[in-house]
Tab-separated table of C-alpha atoms in Angstrom:
chain	number	residue	atom	x	y	z
A	1	UNK	CA	-99.545	-245.671	-76.592
A	2	UNK	CA	-101.716	-244.514	-73.706
A	3	UNK	CA	-101.512	-240.835	-72.777
A	4	UNK	CA	-101.726	-238.643	-69.707
A	5	UNK	CA	-103.505	-240.077	-66.708
A	6	UNK	CA	-103.756	-243.552	-68.291
A	7	UNK	CA	-100.026	-243.690	-68.789
A	8	UNK	CA	-99.462	-242.742	-65.142
A	9	UNK	CA	-101.961	-245.405	-64.063
A	10	UNK	CA	-100.101	-247.935	-66.213
A	11	UNK	CA	-96.813	-246.914	-64.595
A	12	UNK	CA	-98.366	-247.216	-61.129
A	13	UNK	CA	-99.700	-250.669	-62.000
A	14	UNK	CA	-96.245	-251.774	-63.200
A	15	UNK	CA	-94.748	-250.285	-60.026
A	16	UNK	CA	-97.204	-252.233	-57.871
A	17	UNK	CA	-95.653	-255.479	-59.143
A	18	UNK	CA	-92.267	-254.252	-57.884
A	19	UNK	CA	-93.469	-253.650	-54.337
A	20	UNK	CA	-95.733	-256.743	-54.314
A	21	UNK	CA	-92.944	-259.135	-55.286
A	22	UNK	CA	-90.154	-257.485	-53.285
A	23	UNK	CA	-92.340	-257.082	-50.224
A	24	UNK	CA	-94.121	-260.440	-50.521
A	25	UNK	CA	-92.295	-261.925	-47.535
A	26	UNK	CA	-90.514	-258.916	-46.007
A	27	UNK	CA	-93.627	-256.764	-45.390
A	28	UNK	CA	-95.725	-259.431	-43.578
A	29	UNK	CA	-92.660	-259.832	-41.355
A	30	UNK	CA	-93.327	-263.437	-40.474
A	31	UNK	CA	-90.865	-266.199	-40.867
A	32	UNK	CA	-92.862	-267.683	-43.725
A	33	UNK	CA	-91.255	-269.951	-46.295
A	34	UNK	CA	-91.942	-270.538	-49.961
A	35	UNK	CA	-92.606	-274.178	-50.929
A	36	UNK	CA	-89.307	-275.587	-52.243
A	37	UNK	CA	-90.743	-276.838	-55.543
A	38	UNK	CA	-92.354	-273.486	-56.337
A	39	UNK	CA	-89.125	-271.714	-55.425
A	40	UNK	CA	-87.177	-273.915	-57.844
A	41	UNK	CA	-89.671	-273.414	-60.669
A	42	UNK	CA	-89.727	-269.623	-60.159
A	43	UNK	CA	-85.977	-269.466	-60.684
A	44	UNK	CA	-86.631	-270.006	-64.408
A	45	UNK	CA	-89.187	-267.192	-64.740
A	46	UNK	CA	-86.777	-264.314	-65.460
A	47	UNK	CA	-84.739	-266.186	-68.097
A	48	UNK	CA	-87.899	-267.466	-69.825
A	49	UNK	CA	-89.498	-264.012	-69.747
A	50	UNK	CA	-86.405	-262.175	-71.023
A	51	UNK	CA	-85.983	-264.644	-73.899
A	52	UNK	CA	-89.698	-264.446	-74.736
A	53	UNK	CA	-89.282	-260.686	-75.123
A	54	UNK	CA	-85.936	-260.735	-76.946
A	55	UNK	CA	-86.283	-263.600	-79.433
A	56	UNK	CA	-89.424	-262.400	-81.262
A	57	UNK	CA	-87.785	-258.974	-81.610
A	58	UNK	CA	-84.610	-260.294	-83.221
A	59	UNK	CA	-86.079	-263.204	-85.244
A	60	UNK	CA	-89.198	-261.593	-86.718
A	61	UNK	CA	-89.468	-258.837	-89.300
A	62	UNK	CA	-93.020	-257.600	-89.831
A	63	UNK	CA	-94.400	-260.676	-88.052
A	64	UNK	CA	-92.542	-263.156	-90.282
A	65	UNK	CA	-89.502	-265.278	-89.462
A	66	UNK	CA	-86.392	-263.725	-91.035
A	67	UNK	CA	-83.110	-265.370	-90.057
A	68	UNK	CA	-80.986	-262.867	-92.019
A	69	UNK	CA	-81.983	-259.508	-90.581
A	70	UNK	CA	-79.755	-256.761	-89.128
A	71	UNK	CA	-81.207	-257.120	-85.624
A	72	UNK	CA	-80.258	-260.802	-85.450
A	73	UNK	CA	-76.720	-260.013	-86.623
A	74	UNK	CA	-76.507	-257.348	-83.920
A	75	UNK	CA	-77.869	-259.828	-81.355
A	76	UNK	CA	-75.142	-262.363	-82.207
A	77	UNK	CA	-72.508	-259.647	-81.734
A	78	UNK	CA	-74.085	-258.681	-78.387
A	79	UNK	CA	-73.909	-262.303	-77.171
A	80	UNK	CA	-70.241	-262.514	-78.216
A	81	UNK	CA	-69.493	-259.200	-76.486
A	82	UNK	CA	-71.169	-260.434	-73.273
A	83	UNK	CA	-69.435	-263.803	-73.198
A	84	UNK	CA	-65.936	-262.842	-74.377
A	85	UNK	CA	-65.378	-259.462	-72.699
A	86	UNK	CA	-66.038	-257.884	-69.312
A	87	UNK	CA	-66.602	-254.288	-70.409
A	88	UNK	CA	-70.205	-253.353	-69.484
A	89	UNK	CA	-70.497	-250.792	-72.312
A	90	UNK	CA	-69.193	-253.026	-75.104
A	91	UNK	CA	-72.423	-254.971	-75.864
A	92	UNK	CA	-74.260	-251.666	-76.406
A	93	UNK	CA	-71.536	-250.109	-78.550
A	94	UNK	CA	-70.914	-253.242	-80.641
A	95	UNK	CA	-74.613	-254.153	-81.010
A	96	UNK	CA	-75.721	-250.658	-82.008
A	97	UNK	CA	-72.634	-250.336	-84.239
A	98	UNK	CA	-73.513	-253.471	-86.219
A	99	UNK	CA	-77.214	-252.571	-86.434
A	100	UNK	CA	-76.534	-249.039	-87.660
A	101	UNK	CA	-73.844	-250.214	-90.080
A	102	UNK	CA	-76.219	-252.724	-91.683
A	103	UNK	CA	-79.230	-250.397	-91.695
A	104	UNK	CA	-77.596	-247.093	-92.622
A	105	UNK	CA	-74.525	-248.373	-94.451
A	106	UNK	CA	-76.133	-251.190	-96.447
A	107	UNK	CA	-79.728	-249.979	-96.362
A	108	UNK	CA	-81.140	-253.213	-94.908
A	109	UNK	CA	-84.581	-253.053	-93.237
B	1	UNK	CA	-76.319	-242.692	-35.221
B	2	UNK	CA	-75.666	-246.106	-33.765
B	3	UNK	CA	-72.071	-247.375	-33.900
B	4	UNK	CA	-72.868	-250.855	-35.255
B	5	UNK	CA	-75.258	-249.338	-37.837
B	6	UNK	CA	-72.290	-247.306	-39.118
B	7	UNK	CA	-70.024	-250.339	-39.253
B	8	UNK	CA	-72.680	-252.311	-41.137
B	9	UNK	CA	-73.257	-249.430	-43.539
B	10	UNK	CA	-69.523	-249.130	-44.260
B	11	UNK	CA	-69.112	-252.840	-44.897
B	12	UNK	CA	-72.211	-253.062	-47.113
B	13	UNK	CA	-71.214	-249.998	-49.102
B	14	UNK	CA	-67.616	-251.193	-49.631
B	15	UNK	CA	-68.745	-254.638	-50.797
B	16	UNK	CA	-71.361	-253.292	-53.214
B	17	UNK	CA	-69.411	-250.359	-54.673
B	18	UNK	CA	-67.537	-252.194	-57.474
B	19	UNK	CA	-70.676	-253.950	-58.695
B	20	UNK	CA	-72.708	-250.756	-58.569
B	21	UNK	CA	-70.474	-249.187	-61.224
B	22	UNK	CA	-71.785	-251.853	-63.604
B	23	UNK	CA	-75.260	-250.383	-63.097
B	24	UNK	CA	-74.339	-247.137	-64.835
B	25	UNK	CA	-74.752	-248.347	-68.440
B	26	UNK	CA	-78.095	-249.943	-67.495
B	27	UNK	CA	-79.418	-246.790	-66.009
B	28	UNK	CA	-78.287	-244.656	-68.969
B	29	UNK	CA	-79.717	-247.131	-71.490
B	30	UNK	CA	-82.990	-247.393	-69.589
B	31	UNK	CA	-83.230	-243.612	-69.626
B	32	UNK	CA	-82.648	-243.509	-73.405
B	33	UNK	CA	-85.054	-246.411	-74.003
B	34	UNK	CA	-87.882	-244.777	-72.033
B	35	UNK	CA	-87.546	-241.611	-74.136
B	36	UNK	CA	-87.276	-243.602	-77.392
B	37	UNK	CA	-90.855	-244.921	-77.080
B	38	UNK	CA	-92.161	-241.392	-76.612
B	39	UNK	CA	-92.288	-240.832	-72.842
B	40	UNK	CA	-91.676	-237.229	-71.809
B	41	UNK	CA	-88.696	-236.591	-69.472
B	42	UNK	CA	-91.122	-236.238	-66.542
B	43	UNK	CA	-92.980	-239.463	-67.422
B	44	UNK	CA	-89.689	-241.306	-67.909
B	45	UNK	CA	-88.324	-240.215	-64.517
B	46	UNK	CA	-91.720	-240.921	-62.970
B	47	UNK	CA	-91.512	-244.469	-64.255
B	48	UNK	CA	-87.944	-244.722	-63.012
B	49	UNK	CA	-88.955	-243.749	-59.462
B	50	UNK	CA	-92.303	-245.588	-59.333
B	51	UNK	CA	-91.154	-248.866	-60.879
B	52	UNK	CA	-87.444	-248.834	-59.897
B	53	UNK	CA	-86.775	-252.204	-61.570
B	54	UNK	CA	-84.668	-252.160	-64.740
B	55	UNK	CA	-85.892	-255.454	-66.173
B	56	UNK	CA	-89.563	-254.659	-65.655
B	57	UNK	CA	-89.056	-251.161	-67.078
B	58	UNK	CA	-87.211	-252.315	-70.205
B	59	UNK	CA	-89.485	-255.325	-70.659
B	60	UNK	CA	-92.737	-253.377	-70.526
B	61	UNK	CA	-91.588	-250.485	-72.753
B	62	UNK	CA	-92.266	-252.283	-76.069
B	63	UNK	CA	-95.707	-253.280	-74.762
B	64	UNK	CA	-96.523	-249.714	-73.672
B	65	UNK	CA	-95.305	-248.450	-77.061
B	66	UNK	CA	-97.498	-250.987	-78.917
B	67	UNK	CA	-100.569	-250.034	-76.882
B	68	UNK	CA	-100.870	-253.545	-75.408
B	69	UNK	CA	-103.733	-254.143	-72.944
B	70	UNK	CA	-103.003	-253.144	-69.351
B	71	UNK	CA	-103.375	-256.663	-67.951
B	72	UNK	CA	-100.696	-257.955	-70.340
B	73	UNK	CA	-98.315	-255.149	-69.383
B	74	UNK	CA	-98.860	-255.824	-65.670
B	75	UNK	CA	-98.613	-259.599	-66.054
B	76	UNK	CA	-95.328	-259.233	-67.955
B	77	UNK	CA	-93.937	-256.910	-65.276
B	78	UNK	CA	-95.049	-259.380	-62.625
B	79	UNK	CA	-93.275	-262.296	-64.323
B	80	UNK	CA	-90.112	-260.240	-64.810
B	81	UNK	CA	-90.230	-259.365	-61.088
B	82	UNK	CA	-91.039	-262.881	-59.842
B	83	UNK	CA	-87.452	-263.531	-58.821
B	84	UNK	CA	-87.925	-260.928	-56.070
B	85	UNK	CA	-90.427	-263.241	-54.355
B	86	UNK	CA	-87.522	-265.641	-53.840
B	87	UNK	CA	-85.197	-262.862	-52.635
B	88	UNK	CA	-87.928	-261.520	-50.356
B	89	UNK	CA	-88.536	-264.941	-48.827
B	90	UNK	CA	-84.795	-265.403	-48.276
B	91	UNK	CA	-84.265	-261.987	-46.645
B	92	UNK	CA	-87.493	-261.848	-44.599
B	93	UNK	CA	-86.008	-263.449	-41.434
B	94	UNK	CA	-83.366	-260.673	-41.271
B	95	UNK	CA	-86.063	-257.945	-41.208
B	96	UNK	CA	-88.755	-259.790	-39.230
B	97	UNK	CA	-88.482	-257.654	-36.059
B	98	UNK	CA	-88.163	-254.244	-37.795
B	99	UNK	CA	-90.807	-251.489	-37.786
B	100	UNK	CA	-93.275	-251.577	-40.688
B	101	UNK	CA	-91.817	-248.494	-42.412
B	102	UNK	CA	-88.361	-250.108	-42.411
B	103	UNK	CA	-89.829	-253.207	-44.001
B	104	UNK	CA	-91.702	-251.140	-46.619
B	105	UNK	CA	-88.582	-249.166	-47.503
B	106	UNK	CA	-86.371	-252.236	-47.677
B	107	UNK	CA	-88.919	-253.925	-49.967
B	108	UNK	CA	-89.041	-250.989	-52.390
B	109	UNK	CA	-85.229	-250.855	-52.484
B	110	UNK	CA	-84.572	-254.606	-52.888
B	111	UNK	CA	-82.382	-255.139	-55.975
B	112	UNK	CA	-80.517	-258.117	-57.427
B	113	UNK	CA	-77.013	-256.765	-56.829
B	114	UNK	CA	-77.376	-256.009	-53.121
B	115	UNK	CA	-79.095	-259.343	-52.560
B	116	UNK	CA	-76.398	-261.244	-54.453
B	117	UNK	CA	-73.452	-259.605	-52.688
B	118	UNK	CA	-74.779	-259.081	-49.156
B	119	UNK	CA	-77.672	-261.413	-48.291
B	120	UNK	CA	-75.404	-264.050	-46.757
B	121	UNK	CA	-73.659	-261.585	-44.424
B	122	UNK	CA	-76.942	-259.904	-43.468
B	123	UNK	CA	-78.629	-263.214	-42.623
B	124	UNK	CA	-75.637	-264.360	-40.551
B	125	UNK	CA	-75.389	-261.232	-38.382
B	126	UNK	CA	-77.075	-261.272	-34.959
B	127	UNK	CA	-76.914	-257.460	-34.638
B	128	UNK	CA	-80.132	-255.802	-35.911
B	129	UNK	CA	-78.482	-252.358	-36.270
B	130	UNK	CA	-75.560	-253.788	-38.218
B	131	UNK	CA	-77.947	-255.698	-40.531
B	132	UNK	CA	-79.981	-252.580	-41.244
B	133	UNK	CA	-76.864	-250.511	-42.004
B	134	UNK	CA	-75.381	-253.216	-44.195
B	135	UNK	CA	-78.592	-253.417	-46.217
B	136	UNK	CA	-79.826	-249.852	-46.396
B	137	UNK	CA	-76.555	-248.032	-47.218
B	138	UNK	CA	-75.767	-249.898	-50.467
B	139	UNK	CA	-79.486	-250.028	-51.355
B	140	UNK	CA	-79.916	-246.249	-51.097
B	141	UNK	CA	-76.642	-245.762	-52.995
B	142	UNK	CA	-77.985	-248.035	-55.737
B	143	UNK	CA	-81.250	-246.044	-55.894
B	144	UNK	CA	-79.404	-242.712	-56.192
B	145	UNK	CA	-77.062	-244.080	-58.868
B	146	UNK	CA	-80.009	-245.496	-60.816
B	147	UNK	CA	-81.949	-242.217	-60.749
B	148	UNK	CA	-78.968	-239.989	-61.582
B	149	UNK	CA	-77.754	-242.021	-64.560
B	150	UNK	CA	-81.261	-242.691	-65.871
B	151	UNK	CA	-81.669	-238.896	-65.855
B	152	UNK	CA	-78.435	-238.646	-67.877
B	153	UNK	CA	-79.998	-241.047	-70.416
B	154	UNK	CA	-83.362	-239.283	-70.370
B	155	UNK	CA	-81.780	-235.876	-71.044
B	156	UNK	CA	-79.166	-237.289	-73.428
B	157	UNK	CA	-81.764	-239.067	-75.557
B	158	UNK	CA	-83.181	-235.728	-76.658
B	159	UNK	CA	-79.982	-234.746	-78.455
B	160	UNK	CA	-79.671	-238.061	-80.322
B	161	UNK	CA	-81.225	-238.327	-83.820
B	162	UNK	CA	-84.573	-240.161	-84.027
B	163	UNK	CA	-83.595	-242.526	-86.857
B	164	UNK	CA	-80.785	-244.274	-84.990
B	165	UNK	CA	-82.863	-247.326	-83.981
B	166	UNK	CA	-82.252	-246.416	-80.325
B	167	UNK	CA	-85.187	-248.568	-79.171
B	168	UNK	CA	-82.903	-251.553	-79.875
B	169	UNK	CA	-80.836	-250.477	-76.851
B	170	UNK	CA	-83.622	-251.912	-74.684
B	171	UNK	CA	-83.352	-255.272	-76.452
B	172	UNK	CA	-79.570	-255.241	-76.001
B	173	UNK	CA	-80.031	-254.457	-72.301
B	174	UNK	CA	-82.433	-257.405	-71.913
B	175	UNK	CA	-79.866	-259.644	-73.653
B	176	UNK	CA	-77.044	-258.442	-71.405
B	177	UNK	CA	-79.136	-259.624	-68.444
B	178	UNK	CA	-80.183	-262.847	-70.138
B	179	UNK	CA	-76.770	-264.102	-71.317
B	180	UNK	CA	-75.046	-264.552	-67.913
B	181	UNK	CA	-78.319	-265.955	-66.540
B	182	UNK	CA	-78.241	-268.729	-69.141
B	183	UNK	CA	-74.909	-270.108	-67.911
B	184	UNK	CA	-76.369	-273.385	-66.597
B	185	UNK	CA	-77.955	-276.015	-68.838
B	186	UNK	CA	-81.518	-275.863	-67.391
B	187	UNK	CA	-81.480	-272.039	-67.484
B	188	UNK	CA	-80.407	-272.118	-71.143
B	189	UNK	CA	-83.185	-274.608	-71.908
B	190	UNK	CA	-85.699	-272.330	-70.150
B	191	UNK	CA	-84.518	-269.343	-72.192
B	192	UNK	CA	-84.501	-271.143	-75.554
B	193	UNK	CA	-87.886	-272.780	-74.957
B	194	UNK	CA	-89.385	-269.502	-73.709
B	195	UNK	CA	-88.036	-267.518	-76.650
B	196	UNK	CA	-88.937	-270.019	-79.354
B	197	UNK	CA	-92.340	-270.578	-77.746
B	198	UNK	CA	-93.057	-266.857	-77.944
B	199	UNK	CA	-91.885	-266.765	-81.579
B	200	UNK	CA	-93.951	-269.784	-82.670
B	201	UNK	CA	-97.072	-268.728	-80.747
B	202	UNK	CA	-96.959	-265.083	-81.894
B	203	UNK	CA	-100.261	-265.568	-83.730
B	204	UNK	CA	-102.219	-266.091	-80.517
B	205	UNK	CA	-104.818	-263.389	-79.764
B	206	UNK	CA	-104.201	-260.629	-77.174
B	207	UNK	CA	-100.437	-261.242	-77.347
B	208	UNK	CA	-101.012	-264.326	-75.211
B	209	UNK	CA	-98.089	-265.939	-77.063
B	210	UNK	CA	-95.709	-264.002	-74.803
B	211	UNK	CA	-97.252	-265.436	-71.610
B	212	UNK	CA	-97.550	-268.920	-73.179
B	213	UNK	CA	-93.872	-268.744	-74.164
B	214	UNK	CA	-92.868	-267.809	-70.607
B	215	UNK	CA	-94.879	-270.704	-69.138
B	216	UNK	CA	-93.311	-273.104	-71.652
B	217	UNK	CA	-89.857	-271.781	-70.741
B	218	UNK	CA	-90.393	-272.249	-66.981
B	219	UNK	CA	-91.724	-275.791	-67.536
B	220	UNK	CA	-88.840	-276.670	-69.868
B	221	UNK	CA	-86.221	-275.354	-67.435
B	222	UNK	CA	-87.790	-277.249	-64.548
B	223	UNK	CA	-87.964	-280.437	-66.645
B	224	UNK	CA	-84.331	-280.016	-67.749
B	225	UNK	CA	-83.265	-279.643	-64.102
B	226	UNK	CA	-85.029	-282.873	-63.138
B	227	UNK	CA	-83.570	-284.695	-66.118
B	228	UNK	CA	-80.074	-283.444	-65.301
B	229	UNK	CA	-80.391	-284.547	-61.671
B	230	UNK	CA	-81.545	-288.011	-62.651
B	231	UNK	CA	-78.598	-288.369	-65.027
B	232	UNK	CA	-75.963	-287.307	-62.520
B	233	UNK	CA	-77.259	-287.768	-58.960
B	234	UNK	CA	-75.469	-285.524	-56.470
């Protein structure tokens, strides 16, 4: 991990993407429009990006595919908690509960 | 203070209040997650103020922790924030005549929840003061809530034991955002293709597999949408 000034520069660089995207049309102040096709394609960016971050984390153990690992079990429970119940805390409690039970209770990696 | 600004502020705040309560777990979890990769409380709160975007914060944390190259971290944050380009384009007409500092502030504060709940009302109103009140009151409220409860997470993380796999909270938070997003068929296709693409291409140098996976996901979602429209023309 980067330290000190480099970390702050990294944070500033990440922050610049926030203001660049949010301000992209508001700051210029003109009644500009995004091409419709691009707008439709961009709608898929967040879902694709979130899945591209989540799936390697829950499917891989040490860089190898492992379909029977505690994180994947926890992920399945999180999906069930999100789809079946409305409580915003439940996915965190249930997911962490399953992960800790399997790791601490059963000693899985 | 202007009378119609106040009325706008009251309406915006009332409409956004219930949803904003749902932000509390996010903020707490983001606070814990930032500490779990080794950020100091000051660095964590610095990130929270500078970035002020939960998805981009949670999504870049594993990359910061792994010492990924800066361009990859920034590119990932950019992709995670791309939806705001759409929101910004949609809201721009409502703010077109405002002073520059108003437009800067409203850009920094633009979040999914306020856009989702209030953009229609704001765009419909002819009263510039009412629009500004209706946007800025819930947006500032959201910012305060986000900072306060992230701080709760940041300070609370210190008292939690280190071997509790707390970094997984960030993954859970990303999933909690992803699951409702994947409610339509093309969105689900985009997510599955993006995720599996990133898994299968993990061997690519410079962690390019992540970006490749995202591009595959966007293309797959777009293709699925076209295919769905051809099957059932509306």
